[in-house]
Amino acid sequence: MDHDMPGMGGMPPPSPPQDHMMMGMGLTHMTFFWSKNAEILFSGWPGTRTGMYVLALIIVFVVSLFVEWISNSNYFKDKMSNYNGLVKTFVHGLKIALAYLLMLAVMSFNVGVFIVVVAGHTFGYFLFGRRNNSENNACQA
């Protein structure tokens, strides 16, 4: 009598690694690629038009700047000190939601998206974060 369950015999050999896999009708890359033909966050967006790809990169850059502004801006922190905890909690949730959207955009594995996210955060820190650190260091001295 055979006690093995059907289909539980030998496991098939693992398939070789691929740089993409099919998800529905779209193509999901699993390694970095450089192309204007990408899907960032939403199915079919930005599509295959160069202008839409550039617009998507600009939007991603601005969102990463905005996340740095929320995180590091003294102006923003001073304004928020007048509000109650509910408003501060909402703004914190907004910051986290936008940061996760940026993470998901980077997970499109498009090199252009990766570069503008890093550039946006870096430039945002240059504009908003470094002054906070130098002010904090001056207060501690």
Short mmCIF file of C-alpha atoms in Angstrom, two decimals, residues 17-95:
data_model
loop_
_atom_site.label_atom_id
_atom_site.label_comp_id
_atom_site.label_asym_id
_atom_site.label_seq_id
_atom_site.Cartn_x
_atom_site.Cartn_y
_atom_site.Cartn_z
CA PRO A 17 16.55 32.94 -11.38
CA GLN A 18 14.83 35.38 -13.69
CA ASP A 19 15.01 39.15 -13.86
CA HIS A 20 11.24 39.49 -14.14
CA MET A 21 8.02 37.61 -13.60
CA MET A 22 4.56 37.87 -15.05
CA MET A 23 1.94 39.43 -12.80
CA GLY A 24 -1.43 39.46 -14.53
CA MET A 25 -0.92 41.21 -17.86
CA GLY A 26 2.05 43.32 -16.73
CA LEU A 27 5.70 42.55 -16.32
CA THR A 28 7.24 42.92 -12.88
CA HIS A 29 11.01 43.29 -12.86
CA MET A 30 12.98 41.66 -10.09
CA THR A 31 16.27 43.42 -10.87
CA PHE A 32 17.09 47.06 -11.58
CA PHE A 33 16.42 48.20 -15.13
CA TRP A 34 16.67 51.50 -16.97
CA SER A 35 13.69 52.29 -19.17
CA LYS A 36 10.97 54.88 -19.60
CA ASN A 37 8.55 51.97 -20.06
CA ALA A 38 7.81 51.32 -16.41
CA GLU A 39 4.88 50.97 -14.07
CA ILE A 40 5.25 53.04 -10.92
CA LEU A 41 2.68 52.47 -8.16
CA PHE A 42 -0.34 52.12 -10.48
CA SER A 43 -1.07 49.81 -13.38
CA GLY A 44 -0.30 51.53 -16.67
CA TRP A 45 1.24 54.64 -15.07
CA PRO A 46 3.26 56.37 -16.45
CA GLY A 47 2.93 54.21 -19.55
CA THR A 48 5.28 54.33 -22.51
CA ARG A 49 5.37 58.07 -23.22
CA THR A 50 8.57 59.87 -22.29
CA GLY A 51 6.75 62.97 -21.07
CA MET A 52 4.67 60.95 -18.62
CA TYR A 53 7.79 59.17 -17.35
CA VAL A 54 9.52 62.51 -16.74
CA LEU A 55 6.38 63.79 -14.97
CA ALA A 56 6.36 60.67 -12.78
CA LEU A 57 10.01 61.25 -11.86
CA ILE A 58 9.28 64.89 -10.98
CA ILE A 59 6.33 63.86 -8.79
CA VAL A 60 8.41 61.22 -6.99
CA PHE A 61 11.20 63.79 -6.44
CA VAL A 62 8.76 66.36 -5.02
CA VAL A 63 7.15 63.77 -2.70
CA SER A 64 10.56 62.78 -1.33
CA LEU A 65 11.37 66.48 -0.76
CA PHE A 66 8.03 66.88 1.04
CA VAL A 67 8.75 63.90 3.30
CA GLU A 68 12.09 65.45 4.29
CA TRP A 69 10.40 68.81 4.90
CA ILE A 70 7.82 67.22 7.20
CA SER A 71 10.53 65.28 9.00
CA ASN A 72 13.10 68.04 9.48
CA SER A 73 11.64 71.49 9.02
CA ASN A 74 11.76 73.76 12.07
CA TYR A 75 9.10 75.91 10.43
CA PHE A 76 6.80 72.93 10.22
CA LYS A 77 7.60 71.80 13.78
CA ASP A 78 6.97 75.32 15.15
CA LYS A 79 3.59 75.49 13.42
CA MET A 80 2.67 72.04 14.71
CA SER A 81 3.46 72.95 18.33
CA ASN A 82 0.26 75.04 18.38
CA TYR A 83 -1.95 72.09 17.38
CA ASN A 84 -3.30 69.26 19.45
CA GLY A 85 -2.15 65.66 19.38
CA LEU A 86 -4.74 64.60 16.82
CA VAL A 87 -3.37 66.94 14.14
CA LYS A 88 0.21 65.91 14.95
CA THR A 89 -0.82 62.27 14.68
CA PHE A 90 -2.46 62.89 11.29
CA VAL A 91 0.67 64.62 9.96
CA HIS A 92 2.84 61.77 11.24
CA GLY A 93 0.55 59.28 9.48
CA LEU A 94 0.79 61.33 6.28
CA LYS A 95 4.58 61.32 6.49
#
